[in-house]
PDB file of C-alpha atoms in Angstrom:
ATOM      1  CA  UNK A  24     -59.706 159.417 207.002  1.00  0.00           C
ATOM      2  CA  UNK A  25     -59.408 157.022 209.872  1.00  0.00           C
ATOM      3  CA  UNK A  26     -58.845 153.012 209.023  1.00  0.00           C
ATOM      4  CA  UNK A  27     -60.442 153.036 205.175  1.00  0.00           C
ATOM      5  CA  UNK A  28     -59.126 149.650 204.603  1.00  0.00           C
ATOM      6  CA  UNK A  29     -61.082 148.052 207.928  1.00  0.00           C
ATOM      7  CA  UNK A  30     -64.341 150.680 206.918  1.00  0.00           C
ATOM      8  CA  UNK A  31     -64.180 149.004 203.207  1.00  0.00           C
ATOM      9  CA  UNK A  32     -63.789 145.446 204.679  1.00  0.00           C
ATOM     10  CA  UNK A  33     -66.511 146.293 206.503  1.00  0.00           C
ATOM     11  CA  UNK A  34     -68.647 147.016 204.232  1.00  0.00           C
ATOM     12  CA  UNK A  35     -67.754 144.696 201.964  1.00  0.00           C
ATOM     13  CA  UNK A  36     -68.403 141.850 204.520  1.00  0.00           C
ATOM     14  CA  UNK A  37     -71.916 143.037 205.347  1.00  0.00           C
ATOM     15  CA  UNK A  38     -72.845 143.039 201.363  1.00  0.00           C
ATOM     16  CA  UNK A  39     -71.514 139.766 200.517  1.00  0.00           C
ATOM     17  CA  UNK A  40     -71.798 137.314 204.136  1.00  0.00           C
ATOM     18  CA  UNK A  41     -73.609 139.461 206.597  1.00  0.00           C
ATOM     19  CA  UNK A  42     -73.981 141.851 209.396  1.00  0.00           C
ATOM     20  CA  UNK A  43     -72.451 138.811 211.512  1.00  0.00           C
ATOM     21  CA  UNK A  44     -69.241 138.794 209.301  1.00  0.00           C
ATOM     22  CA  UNK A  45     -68.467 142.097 210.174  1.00  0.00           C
ATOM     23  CA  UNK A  46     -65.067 142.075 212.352  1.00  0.00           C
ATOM     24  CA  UNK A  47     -65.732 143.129 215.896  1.00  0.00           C
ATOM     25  CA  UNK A  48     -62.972 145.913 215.337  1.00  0.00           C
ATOM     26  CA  UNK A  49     -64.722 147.729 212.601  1.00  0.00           C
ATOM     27  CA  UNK A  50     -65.906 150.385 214.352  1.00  0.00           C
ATOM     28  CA  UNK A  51     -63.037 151.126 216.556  1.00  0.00           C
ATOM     29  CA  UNK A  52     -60.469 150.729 214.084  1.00  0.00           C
ATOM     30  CA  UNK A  53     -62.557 152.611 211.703  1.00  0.00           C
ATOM     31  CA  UNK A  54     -62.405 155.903 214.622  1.00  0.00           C
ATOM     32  CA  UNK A  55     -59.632 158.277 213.473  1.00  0.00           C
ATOM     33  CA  UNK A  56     -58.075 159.072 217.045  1.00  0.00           C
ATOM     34  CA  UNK A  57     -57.851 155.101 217.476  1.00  0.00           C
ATOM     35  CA  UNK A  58     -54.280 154.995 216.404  1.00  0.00           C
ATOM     36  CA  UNK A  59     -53.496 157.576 219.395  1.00  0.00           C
ATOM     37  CA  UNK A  60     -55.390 155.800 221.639  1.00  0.00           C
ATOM     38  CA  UNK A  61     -53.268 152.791 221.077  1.00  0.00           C
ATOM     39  CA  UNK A  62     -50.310 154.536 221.511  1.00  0.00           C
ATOM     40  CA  UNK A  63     -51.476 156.176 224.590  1.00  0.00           C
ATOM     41  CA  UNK A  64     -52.584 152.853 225.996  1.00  0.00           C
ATOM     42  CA  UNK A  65     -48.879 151.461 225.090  1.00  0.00           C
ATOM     43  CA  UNK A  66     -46.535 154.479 226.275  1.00  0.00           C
ATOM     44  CA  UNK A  67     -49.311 155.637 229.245  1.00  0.00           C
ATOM     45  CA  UNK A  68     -49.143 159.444 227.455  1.00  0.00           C
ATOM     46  CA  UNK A  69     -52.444 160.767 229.745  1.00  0.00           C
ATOM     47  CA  UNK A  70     -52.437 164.658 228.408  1.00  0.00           C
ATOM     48  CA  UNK A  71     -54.456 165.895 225.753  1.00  0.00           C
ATOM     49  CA  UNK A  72     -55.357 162.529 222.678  1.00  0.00           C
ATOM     50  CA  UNK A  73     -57.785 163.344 220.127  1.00  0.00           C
ATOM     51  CA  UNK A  74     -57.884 163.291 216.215  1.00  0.00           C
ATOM     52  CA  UNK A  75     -57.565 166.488 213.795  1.00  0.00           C
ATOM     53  CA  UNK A  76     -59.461 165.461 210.350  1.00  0.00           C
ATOM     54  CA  UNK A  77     -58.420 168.483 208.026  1.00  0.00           C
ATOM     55  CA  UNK A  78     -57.898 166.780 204.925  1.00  0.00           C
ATOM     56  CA  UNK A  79     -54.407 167.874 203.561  1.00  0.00           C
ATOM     57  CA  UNK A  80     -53.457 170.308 206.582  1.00  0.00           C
ATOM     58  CA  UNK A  81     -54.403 167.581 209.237  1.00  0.00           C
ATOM     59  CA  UNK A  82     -50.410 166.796 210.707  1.00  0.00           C
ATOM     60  CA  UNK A  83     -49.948 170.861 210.074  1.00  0.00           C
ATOM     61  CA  UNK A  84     -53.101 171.648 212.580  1.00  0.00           C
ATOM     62  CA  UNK A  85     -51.968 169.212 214.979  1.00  0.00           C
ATOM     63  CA  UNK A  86     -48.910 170.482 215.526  1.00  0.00           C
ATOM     64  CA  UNK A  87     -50.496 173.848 215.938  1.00  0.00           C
ATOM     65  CA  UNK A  88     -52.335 172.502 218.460  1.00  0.00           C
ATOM     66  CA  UNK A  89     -49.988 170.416 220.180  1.00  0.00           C
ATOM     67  CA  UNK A  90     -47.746 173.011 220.818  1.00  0.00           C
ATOM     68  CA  UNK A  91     -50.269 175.338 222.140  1.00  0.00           C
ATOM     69  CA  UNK A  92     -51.435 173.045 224.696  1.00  0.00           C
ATOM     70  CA  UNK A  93     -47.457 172.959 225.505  1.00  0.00           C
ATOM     71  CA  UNK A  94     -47.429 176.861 225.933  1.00  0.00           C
ATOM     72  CA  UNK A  95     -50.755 176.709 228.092  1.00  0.00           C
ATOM     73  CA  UNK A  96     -48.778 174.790 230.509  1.00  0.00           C
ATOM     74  CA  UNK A  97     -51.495 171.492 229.567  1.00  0.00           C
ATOM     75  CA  UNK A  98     -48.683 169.164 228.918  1.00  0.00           C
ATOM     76  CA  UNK A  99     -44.947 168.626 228.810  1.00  0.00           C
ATOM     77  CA  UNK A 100     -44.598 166.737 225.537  1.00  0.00           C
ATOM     78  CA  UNK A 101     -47.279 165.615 222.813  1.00  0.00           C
ATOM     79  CA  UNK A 102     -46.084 163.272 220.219  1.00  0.00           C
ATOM     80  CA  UNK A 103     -48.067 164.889 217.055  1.00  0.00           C
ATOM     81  CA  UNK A 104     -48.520 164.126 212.856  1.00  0.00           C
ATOM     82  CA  UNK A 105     -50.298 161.905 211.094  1.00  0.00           C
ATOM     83  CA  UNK A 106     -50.544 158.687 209.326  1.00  0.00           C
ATOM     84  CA  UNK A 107     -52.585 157.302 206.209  1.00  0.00           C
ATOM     85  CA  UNK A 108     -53.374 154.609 204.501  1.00  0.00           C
ATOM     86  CA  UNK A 109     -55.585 155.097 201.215  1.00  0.00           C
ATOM     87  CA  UNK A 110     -54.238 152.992 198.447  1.00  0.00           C
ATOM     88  CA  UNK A 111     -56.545 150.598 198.396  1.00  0.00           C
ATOM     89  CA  UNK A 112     -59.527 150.554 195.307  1.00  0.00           C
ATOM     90  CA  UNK A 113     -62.148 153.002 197.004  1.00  0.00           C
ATOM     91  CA  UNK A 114     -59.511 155.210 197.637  1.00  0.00           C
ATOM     92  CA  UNK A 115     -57.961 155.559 194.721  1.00  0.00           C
ATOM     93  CA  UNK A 116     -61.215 155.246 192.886  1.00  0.00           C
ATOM     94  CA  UNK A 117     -62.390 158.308 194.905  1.00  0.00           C
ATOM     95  CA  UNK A 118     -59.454 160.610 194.269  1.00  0.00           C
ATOM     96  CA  UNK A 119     -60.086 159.281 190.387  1.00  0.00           C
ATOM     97  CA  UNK A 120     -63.657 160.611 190.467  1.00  0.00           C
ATOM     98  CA  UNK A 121     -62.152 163.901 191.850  1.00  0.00           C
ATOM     99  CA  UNK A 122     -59.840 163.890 188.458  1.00  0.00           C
ATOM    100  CA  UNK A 123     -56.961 165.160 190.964  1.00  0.00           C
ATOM    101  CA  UNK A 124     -55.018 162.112 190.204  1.00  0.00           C
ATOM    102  CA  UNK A 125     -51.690 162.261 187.561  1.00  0.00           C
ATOM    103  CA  UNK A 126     -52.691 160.188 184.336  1.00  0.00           C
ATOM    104  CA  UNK A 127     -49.474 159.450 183.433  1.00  0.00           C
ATOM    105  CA  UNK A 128     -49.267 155.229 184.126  1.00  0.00           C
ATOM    106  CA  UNK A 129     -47.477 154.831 181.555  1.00  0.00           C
ATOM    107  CA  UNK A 130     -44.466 156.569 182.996  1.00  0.00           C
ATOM    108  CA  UNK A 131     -45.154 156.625 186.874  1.00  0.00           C
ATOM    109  CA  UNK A 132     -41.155 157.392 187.778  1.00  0.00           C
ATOM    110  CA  UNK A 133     -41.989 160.821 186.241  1.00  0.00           C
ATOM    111  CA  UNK A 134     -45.921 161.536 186.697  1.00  0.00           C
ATOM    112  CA  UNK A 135     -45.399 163.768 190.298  1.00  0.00           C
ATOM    113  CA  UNK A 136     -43.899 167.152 188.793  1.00  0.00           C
ATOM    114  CA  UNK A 137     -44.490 169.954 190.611  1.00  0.00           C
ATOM    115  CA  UNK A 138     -44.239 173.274 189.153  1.00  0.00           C
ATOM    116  CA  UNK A 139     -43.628 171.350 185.794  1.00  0.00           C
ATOM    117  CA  UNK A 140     -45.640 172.869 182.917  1.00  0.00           C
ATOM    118  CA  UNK A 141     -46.679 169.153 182.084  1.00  0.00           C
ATOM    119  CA  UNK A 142     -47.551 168.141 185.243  1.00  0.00           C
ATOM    120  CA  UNK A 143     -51.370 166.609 184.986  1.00  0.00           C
ATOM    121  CA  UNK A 144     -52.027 166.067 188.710  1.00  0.00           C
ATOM    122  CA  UNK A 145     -50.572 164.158 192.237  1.00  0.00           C
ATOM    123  CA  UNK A 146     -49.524 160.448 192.728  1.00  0.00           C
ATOM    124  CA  UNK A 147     -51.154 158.775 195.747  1.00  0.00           C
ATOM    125  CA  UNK A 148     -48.614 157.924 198.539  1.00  0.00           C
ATOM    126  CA  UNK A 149     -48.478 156.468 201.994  1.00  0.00           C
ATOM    127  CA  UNK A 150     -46.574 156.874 205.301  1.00  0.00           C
ATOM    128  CA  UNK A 151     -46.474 158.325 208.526  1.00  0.00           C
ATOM    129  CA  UNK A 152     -44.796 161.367 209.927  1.00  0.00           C
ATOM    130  CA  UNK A 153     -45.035 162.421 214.008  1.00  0.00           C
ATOM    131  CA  UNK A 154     -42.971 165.090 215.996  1.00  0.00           C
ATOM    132  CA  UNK A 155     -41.942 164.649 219.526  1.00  0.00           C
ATOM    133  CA  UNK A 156     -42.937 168.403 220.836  1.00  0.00           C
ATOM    134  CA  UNK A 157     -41.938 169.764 224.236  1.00  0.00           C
ATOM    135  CA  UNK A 158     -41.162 172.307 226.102  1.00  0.00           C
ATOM    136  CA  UNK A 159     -37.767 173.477 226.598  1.00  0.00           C
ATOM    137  CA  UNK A 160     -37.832 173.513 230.109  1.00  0.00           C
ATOM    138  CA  UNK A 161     -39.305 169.611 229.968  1.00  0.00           C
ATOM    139  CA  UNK A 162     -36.234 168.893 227.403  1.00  0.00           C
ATOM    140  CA  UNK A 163     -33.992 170.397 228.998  1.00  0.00           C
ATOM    141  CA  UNK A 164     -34.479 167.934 232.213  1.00  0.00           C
ATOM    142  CA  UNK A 165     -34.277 164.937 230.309  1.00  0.00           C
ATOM    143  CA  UNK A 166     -31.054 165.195 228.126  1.00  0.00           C
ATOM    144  CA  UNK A 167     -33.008 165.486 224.957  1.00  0.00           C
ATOM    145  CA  UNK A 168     -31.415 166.116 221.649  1.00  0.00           C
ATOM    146  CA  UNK A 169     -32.995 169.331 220.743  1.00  0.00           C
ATOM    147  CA  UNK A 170     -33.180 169.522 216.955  1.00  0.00           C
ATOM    148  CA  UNK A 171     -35.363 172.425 215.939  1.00  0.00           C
ATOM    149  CA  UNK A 172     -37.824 175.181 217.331  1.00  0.00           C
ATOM    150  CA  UNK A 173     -40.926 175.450 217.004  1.00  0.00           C
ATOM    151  CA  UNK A 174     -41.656 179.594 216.244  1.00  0.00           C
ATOM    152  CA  UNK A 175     -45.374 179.871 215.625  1.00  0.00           C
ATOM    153  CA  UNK A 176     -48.201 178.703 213.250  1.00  0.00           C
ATOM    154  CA  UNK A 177     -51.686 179.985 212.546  1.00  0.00           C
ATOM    155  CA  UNK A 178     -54.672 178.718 211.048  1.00  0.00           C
ATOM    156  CA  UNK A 179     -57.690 180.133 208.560  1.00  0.00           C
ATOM    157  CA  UNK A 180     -59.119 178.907 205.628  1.00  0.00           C
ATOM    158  CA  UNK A 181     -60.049 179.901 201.813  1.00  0.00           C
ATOM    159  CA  UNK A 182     -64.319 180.214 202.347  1.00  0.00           C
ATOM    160  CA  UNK A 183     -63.983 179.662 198.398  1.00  0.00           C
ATOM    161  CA  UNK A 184     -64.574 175.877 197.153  1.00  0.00           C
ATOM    162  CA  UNK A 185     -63.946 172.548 198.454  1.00  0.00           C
ATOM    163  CA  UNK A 186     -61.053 171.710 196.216  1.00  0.00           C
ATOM    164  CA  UNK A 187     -60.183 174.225 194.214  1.00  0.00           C
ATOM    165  CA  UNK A 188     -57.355 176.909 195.412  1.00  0.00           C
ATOM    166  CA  UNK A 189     -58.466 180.317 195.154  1.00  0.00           C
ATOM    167  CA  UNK A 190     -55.836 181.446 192.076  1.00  0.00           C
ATOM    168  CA  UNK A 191     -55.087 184.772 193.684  1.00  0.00           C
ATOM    169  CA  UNK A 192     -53.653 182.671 196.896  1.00  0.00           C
ATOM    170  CA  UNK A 193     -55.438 185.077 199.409  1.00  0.00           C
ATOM    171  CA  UNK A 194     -56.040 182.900 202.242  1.00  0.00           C
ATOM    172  CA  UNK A 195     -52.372 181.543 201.813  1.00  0.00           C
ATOM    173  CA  UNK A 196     -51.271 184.724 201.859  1.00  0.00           C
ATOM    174  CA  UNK A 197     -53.274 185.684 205.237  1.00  0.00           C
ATOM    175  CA  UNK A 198     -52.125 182.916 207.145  1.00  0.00           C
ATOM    176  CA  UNK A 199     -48.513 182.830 206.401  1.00  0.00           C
ATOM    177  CA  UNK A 200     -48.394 186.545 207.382  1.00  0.00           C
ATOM    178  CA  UNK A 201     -50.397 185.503 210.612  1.00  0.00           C
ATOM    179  CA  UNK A 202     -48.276 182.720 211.103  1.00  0.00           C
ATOM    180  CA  UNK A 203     -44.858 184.837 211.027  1.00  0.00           C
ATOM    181  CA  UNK A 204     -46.451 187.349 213.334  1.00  0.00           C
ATOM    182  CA  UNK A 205     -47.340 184.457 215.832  1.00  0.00           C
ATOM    183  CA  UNK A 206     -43.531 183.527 215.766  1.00  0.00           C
ATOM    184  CA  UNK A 207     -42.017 186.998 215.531  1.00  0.00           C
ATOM    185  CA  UNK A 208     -40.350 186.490 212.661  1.00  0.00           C
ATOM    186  CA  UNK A 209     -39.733 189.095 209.373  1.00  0.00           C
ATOM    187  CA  UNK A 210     -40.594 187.990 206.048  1.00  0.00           C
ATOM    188  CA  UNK A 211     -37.127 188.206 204.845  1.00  0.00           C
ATOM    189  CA  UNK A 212     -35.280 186.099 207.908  1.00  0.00           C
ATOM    190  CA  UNK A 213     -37.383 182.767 205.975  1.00  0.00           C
ATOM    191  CA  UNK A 214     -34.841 181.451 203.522  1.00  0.00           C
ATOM    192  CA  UNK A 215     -36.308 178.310 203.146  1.00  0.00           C
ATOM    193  CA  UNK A 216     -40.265 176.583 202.336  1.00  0.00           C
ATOM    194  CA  UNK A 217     -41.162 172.976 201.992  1.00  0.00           C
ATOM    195  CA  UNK A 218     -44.338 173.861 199.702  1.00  0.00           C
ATOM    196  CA  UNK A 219     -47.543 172.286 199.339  1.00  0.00           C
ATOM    197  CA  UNK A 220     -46.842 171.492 195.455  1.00  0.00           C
ATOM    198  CA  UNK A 221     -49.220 168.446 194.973  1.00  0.00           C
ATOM    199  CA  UNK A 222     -48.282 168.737 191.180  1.00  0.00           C
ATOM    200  CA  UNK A 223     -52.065 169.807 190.316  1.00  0.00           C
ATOM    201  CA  UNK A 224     -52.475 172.611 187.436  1.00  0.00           C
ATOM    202  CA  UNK A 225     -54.392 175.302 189.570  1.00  0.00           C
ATOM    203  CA  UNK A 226     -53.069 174.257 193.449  1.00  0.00           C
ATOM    204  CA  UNK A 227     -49.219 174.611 192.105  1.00  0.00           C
ATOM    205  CA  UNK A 228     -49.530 178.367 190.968  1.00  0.00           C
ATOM    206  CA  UNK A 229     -51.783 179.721 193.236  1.00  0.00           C
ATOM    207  CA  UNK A 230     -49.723 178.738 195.909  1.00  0.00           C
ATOM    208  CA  UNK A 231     -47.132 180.221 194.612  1.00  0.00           C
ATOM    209  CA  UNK A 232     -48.632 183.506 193.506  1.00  0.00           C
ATOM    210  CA  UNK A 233     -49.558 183.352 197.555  1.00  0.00           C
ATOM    211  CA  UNK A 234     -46.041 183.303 198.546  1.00  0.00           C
ATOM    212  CA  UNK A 235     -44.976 185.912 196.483  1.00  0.00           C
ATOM    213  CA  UNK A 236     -47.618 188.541 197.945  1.00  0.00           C
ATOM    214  CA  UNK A 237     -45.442 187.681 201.236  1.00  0.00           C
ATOM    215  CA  UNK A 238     -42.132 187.394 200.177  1.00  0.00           C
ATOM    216  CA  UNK A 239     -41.286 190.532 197.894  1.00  0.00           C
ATOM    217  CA  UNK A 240     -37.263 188.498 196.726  1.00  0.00           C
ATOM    218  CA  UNK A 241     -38.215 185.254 195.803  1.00  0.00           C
ATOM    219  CA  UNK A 242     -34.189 185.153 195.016  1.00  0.00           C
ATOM    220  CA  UNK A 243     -33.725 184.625 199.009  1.00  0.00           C
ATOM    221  CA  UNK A 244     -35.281 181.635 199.471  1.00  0.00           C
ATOM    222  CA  UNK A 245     -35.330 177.847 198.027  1.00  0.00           C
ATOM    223  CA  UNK A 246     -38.577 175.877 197.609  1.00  0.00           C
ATOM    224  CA  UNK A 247     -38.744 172.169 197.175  1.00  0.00           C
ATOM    225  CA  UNK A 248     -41.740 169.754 196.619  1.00  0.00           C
ATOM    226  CA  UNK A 249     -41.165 166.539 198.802  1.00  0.00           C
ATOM    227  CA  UNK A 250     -44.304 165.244 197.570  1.00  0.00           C
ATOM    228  CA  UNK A 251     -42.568 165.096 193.986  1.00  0.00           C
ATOM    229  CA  UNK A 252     -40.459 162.208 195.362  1.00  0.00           C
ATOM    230  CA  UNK A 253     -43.158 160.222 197.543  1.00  0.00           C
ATOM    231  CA  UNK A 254     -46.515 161.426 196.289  1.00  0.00           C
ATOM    232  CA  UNK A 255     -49.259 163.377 198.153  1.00  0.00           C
ATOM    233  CA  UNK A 256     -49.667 161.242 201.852  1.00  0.00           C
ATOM    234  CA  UNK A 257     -52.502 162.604 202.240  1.00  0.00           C
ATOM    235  CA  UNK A 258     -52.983 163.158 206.375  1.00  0.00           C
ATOM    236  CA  UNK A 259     -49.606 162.172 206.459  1.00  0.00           C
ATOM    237  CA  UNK A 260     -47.894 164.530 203.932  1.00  0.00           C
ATOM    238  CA  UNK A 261     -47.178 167.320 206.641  1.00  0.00           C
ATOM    239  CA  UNK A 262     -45.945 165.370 209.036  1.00  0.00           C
ATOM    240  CA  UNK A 263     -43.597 163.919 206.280  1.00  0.00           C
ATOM    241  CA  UNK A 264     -42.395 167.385 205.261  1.00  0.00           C
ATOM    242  CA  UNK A 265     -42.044 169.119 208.867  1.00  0.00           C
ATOM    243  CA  UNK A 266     -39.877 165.898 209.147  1.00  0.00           C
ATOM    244  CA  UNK A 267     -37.885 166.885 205.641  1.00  0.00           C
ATOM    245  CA  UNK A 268     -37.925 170.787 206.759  1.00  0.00           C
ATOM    246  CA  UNK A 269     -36.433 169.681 210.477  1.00  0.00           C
ATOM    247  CA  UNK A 270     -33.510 167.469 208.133  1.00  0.00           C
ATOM    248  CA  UNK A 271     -33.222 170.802 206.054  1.00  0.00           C
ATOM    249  CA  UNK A 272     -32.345 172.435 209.376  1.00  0.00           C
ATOM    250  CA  UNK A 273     -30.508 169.890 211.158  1.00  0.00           C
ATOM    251  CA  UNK A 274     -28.313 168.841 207.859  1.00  0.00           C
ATOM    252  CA  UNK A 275     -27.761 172.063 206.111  1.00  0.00           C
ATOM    253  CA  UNK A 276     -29.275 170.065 202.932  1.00  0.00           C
ATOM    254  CA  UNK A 277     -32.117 170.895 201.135  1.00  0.00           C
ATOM    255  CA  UNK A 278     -33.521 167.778 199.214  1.00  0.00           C
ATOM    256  CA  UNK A 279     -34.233 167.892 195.512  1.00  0.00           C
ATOM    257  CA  UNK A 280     -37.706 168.668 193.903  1.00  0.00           C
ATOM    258  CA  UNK A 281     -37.496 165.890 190.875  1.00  0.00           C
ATOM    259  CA  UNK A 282     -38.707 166.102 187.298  1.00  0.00           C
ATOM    260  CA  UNK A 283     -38.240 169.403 186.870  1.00  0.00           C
ATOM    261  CA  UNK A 284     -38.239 168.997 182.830  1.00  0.00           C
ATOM    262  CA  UNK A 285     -40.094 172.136 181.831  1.00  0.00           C
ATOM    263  CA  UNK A 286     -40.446 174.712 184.739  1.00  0.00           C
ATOM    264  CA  UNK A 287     -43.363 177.290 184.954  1.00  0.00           C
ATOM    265  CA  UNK A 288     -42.201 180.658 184.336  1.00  0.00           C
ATOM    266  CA  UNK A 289     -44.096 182.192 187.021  1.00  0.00           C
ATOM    267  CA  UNK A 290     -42.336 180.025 189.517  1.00  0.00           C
ATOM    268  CA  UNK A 291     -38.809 181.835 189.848  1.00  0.00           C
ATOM    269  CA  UNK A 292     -37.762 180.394 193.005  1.00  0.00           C
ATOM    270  CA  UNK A 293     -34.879 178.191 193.342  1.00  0.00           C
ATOM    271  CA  UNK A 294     -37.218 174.920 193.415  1.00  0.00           C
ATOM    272  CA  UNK A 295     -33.731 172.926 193.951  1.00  0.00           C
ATOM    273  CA  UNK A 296     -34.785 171.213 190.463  1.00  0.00           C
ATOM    274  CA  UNK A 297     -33.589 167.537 190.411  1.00  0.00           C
ATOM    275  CA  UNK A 298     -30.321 168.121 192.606  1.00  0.00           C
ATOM    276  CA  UNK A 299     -30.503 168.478 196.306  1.00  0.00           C
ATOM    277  CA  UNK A 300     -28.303 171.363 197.537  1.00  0.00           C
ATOM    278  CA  UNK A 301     -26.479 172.741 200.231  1.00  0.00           C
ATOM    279  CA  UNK A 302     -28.255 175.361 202.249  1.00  0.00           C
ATOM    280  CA  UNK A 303     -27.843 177.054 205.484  1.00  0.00           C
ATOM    281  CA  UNK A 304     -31.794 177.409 206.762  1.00  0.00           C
ATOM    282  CA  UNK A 305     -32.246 180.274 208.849  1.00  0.00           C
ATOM    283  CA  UNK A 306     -35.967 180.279 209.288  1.00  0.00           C
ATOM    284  CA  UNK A 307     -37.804 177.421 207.582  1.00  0.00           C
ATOM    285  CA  UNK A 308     -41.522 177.242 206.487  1.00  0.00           C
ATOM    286  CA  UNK A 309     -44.091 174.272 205.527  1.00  0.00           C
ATOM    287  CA  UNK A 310     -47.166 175.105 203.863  1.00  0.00           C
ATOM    288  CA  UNK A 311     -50.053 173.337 204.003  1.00  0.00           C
ATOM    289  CA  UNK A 312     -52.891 174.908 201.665  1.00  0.00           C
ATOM    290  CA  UNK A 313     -55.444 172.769 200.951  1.00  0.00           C
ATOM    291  CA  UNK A 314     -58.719 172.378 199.974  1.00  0.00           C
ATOM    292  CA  UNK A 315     -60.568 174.977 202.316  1.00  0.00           C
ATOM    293  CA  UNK A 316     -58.225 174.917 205.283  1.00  0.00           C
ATOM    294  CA  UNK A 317     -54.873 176.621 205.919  1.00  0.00           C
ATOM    295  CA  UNK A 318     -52.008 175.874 208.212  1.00  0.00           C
ATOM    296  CA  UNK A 319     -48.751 177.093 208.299  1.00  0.00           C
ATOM    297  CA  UNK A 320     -45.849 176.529 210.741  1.00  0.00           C
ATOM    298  CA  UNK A 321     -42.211 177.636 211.039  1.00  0.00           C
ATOM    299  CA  UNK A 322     -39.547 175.635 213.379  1.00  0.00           C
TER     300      UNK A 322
END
């Protein structure tokens, strides 16, 4: 959402002292692509800078993109992701009006469950997650540690509502299959997906019922929730859990999905409930469906 806190300063400013209080930054700090632009400015990166605003999805779609300007030959290396920074009252007041907030303050160690038959709805985090992408070829030349591969991706969206998840997962479904035809990879070579899992009572179980459509022996492959540990990031969250899916590669650890108390019965993956475990990733996914857009991609 760009710089909320400087927007509601703004604001706030004009109501109670004056246009003339307003901080001469307000509107450029306010611009979502301002926090490339800076680091542009400070690491003279001239290819391809602009802002993705795709609520959830938003780090997902710009590594989609990134990496297809790569493969067009229209840069060497992007750093791509996304940052936010919501918690402040008009942004958790929003999210509270949307009633897509846990309720459980009275035990917030335990209120983001995914997959957890009492789960009530997500916890509100903050961070930042960005990817170095490159070609081969350009990392190659320079030494670089190369730590994962980016396969593929693809990108479509639910045409249903603008929060709610359609509960028969179809446009998951869609774009996951696109996405492993993009990166030429079989359904049952993925052995591993960082999910979505907000903790909400409809998004949980429809994306589920979307991965099943796709892969037929949910036995194969361990899910986790990273957002069960940090909350829902918001722009942030997928460049948080490419970052977790990368360590899941790199590692050969898959971190836990906490408070797992009561599991849904529908969910019979291996959701790696409350321990982390030890897991050789062969093909790794991160989902990203939310609200009305899709994005999936598999390093």
């Amino acid at each position: 959402m760009g710089g909320l806190t400087v927007f509601s300063d703004g604001v706030q400013n004009l109501i109670e002292k004056g246009y003339k209080k307003i901080s001469p930054f307000f509107i450029p700090y306010a611009i979502t692509n301002m926090g490339s632009a800076l680091l542009a400015m400070d690491a003279g990166f001239m290819g391809p800078n602009y802002s993705i605003s795709t609520a959830c999805a938003t780090s997902n779609y710009c590594f989609y993109a990134a990496a297809n300007h790569i493969s067009r030959g229209e840069a060497d290396v992007i750093v791509a992701g996304g940052t936010e920074a919501a918690i402040i009252p008009i942004g958790l007041g929003g999210f509270v009006a949307c009633r897509a907030l846990s309720q459980r303050n009275d035990d917030p160690e335990t209120a983001s469950r995914p997959w957890d038959k009492e789960r009530d709805g997500f916890v509100m985090g903050e961070g930042a997650g960005v990817l170095v992408m490159e070609s081969l070829e350009h990392a190659m030349k320079r030494d670089a540690p190369i730590i994962a591969e980016y396969l593929g991706g693809a990108v479509n969206c639910d045409a249903y509502h603008m929060t709610d998840p359609r509960s028969d997962g179809l446009g998951v479904s869609s774009c996951i299959t696109q996405s492993l035809e993009d990166a030429g990879v079989a359904p049952e070579e993925v052995n591993y997906i960082n999910a979505h899992a907000t903790s909400t009572l409809a998004g949980d179980l429809a994306e589920v019922r979307a991965i099943k459509q796709v892969f037929k022996n949910p036995s194969d492959i361990k899910i986790n929730s990273t957002k069960s540990m940090i909350g829902h990031c918001l722009g942030a969250a997928g460049g948080l859990e490419a970052i977790a899916t990368v360590k899941a590669i790199t590692t050969g650890w898959v971190h836990p999905t906490i408070n797992q108390f009561n599991p849904e019965p529908e969910v019979d993956f291996d959701t790696v409930a409350n321990e982390k475990q030890q897991h050789e990733v062969n093909v790794g996914e991160f989902l990203y469906p939310c609200t009305n857009q899709r994005q999936k991609s598999l390093p």
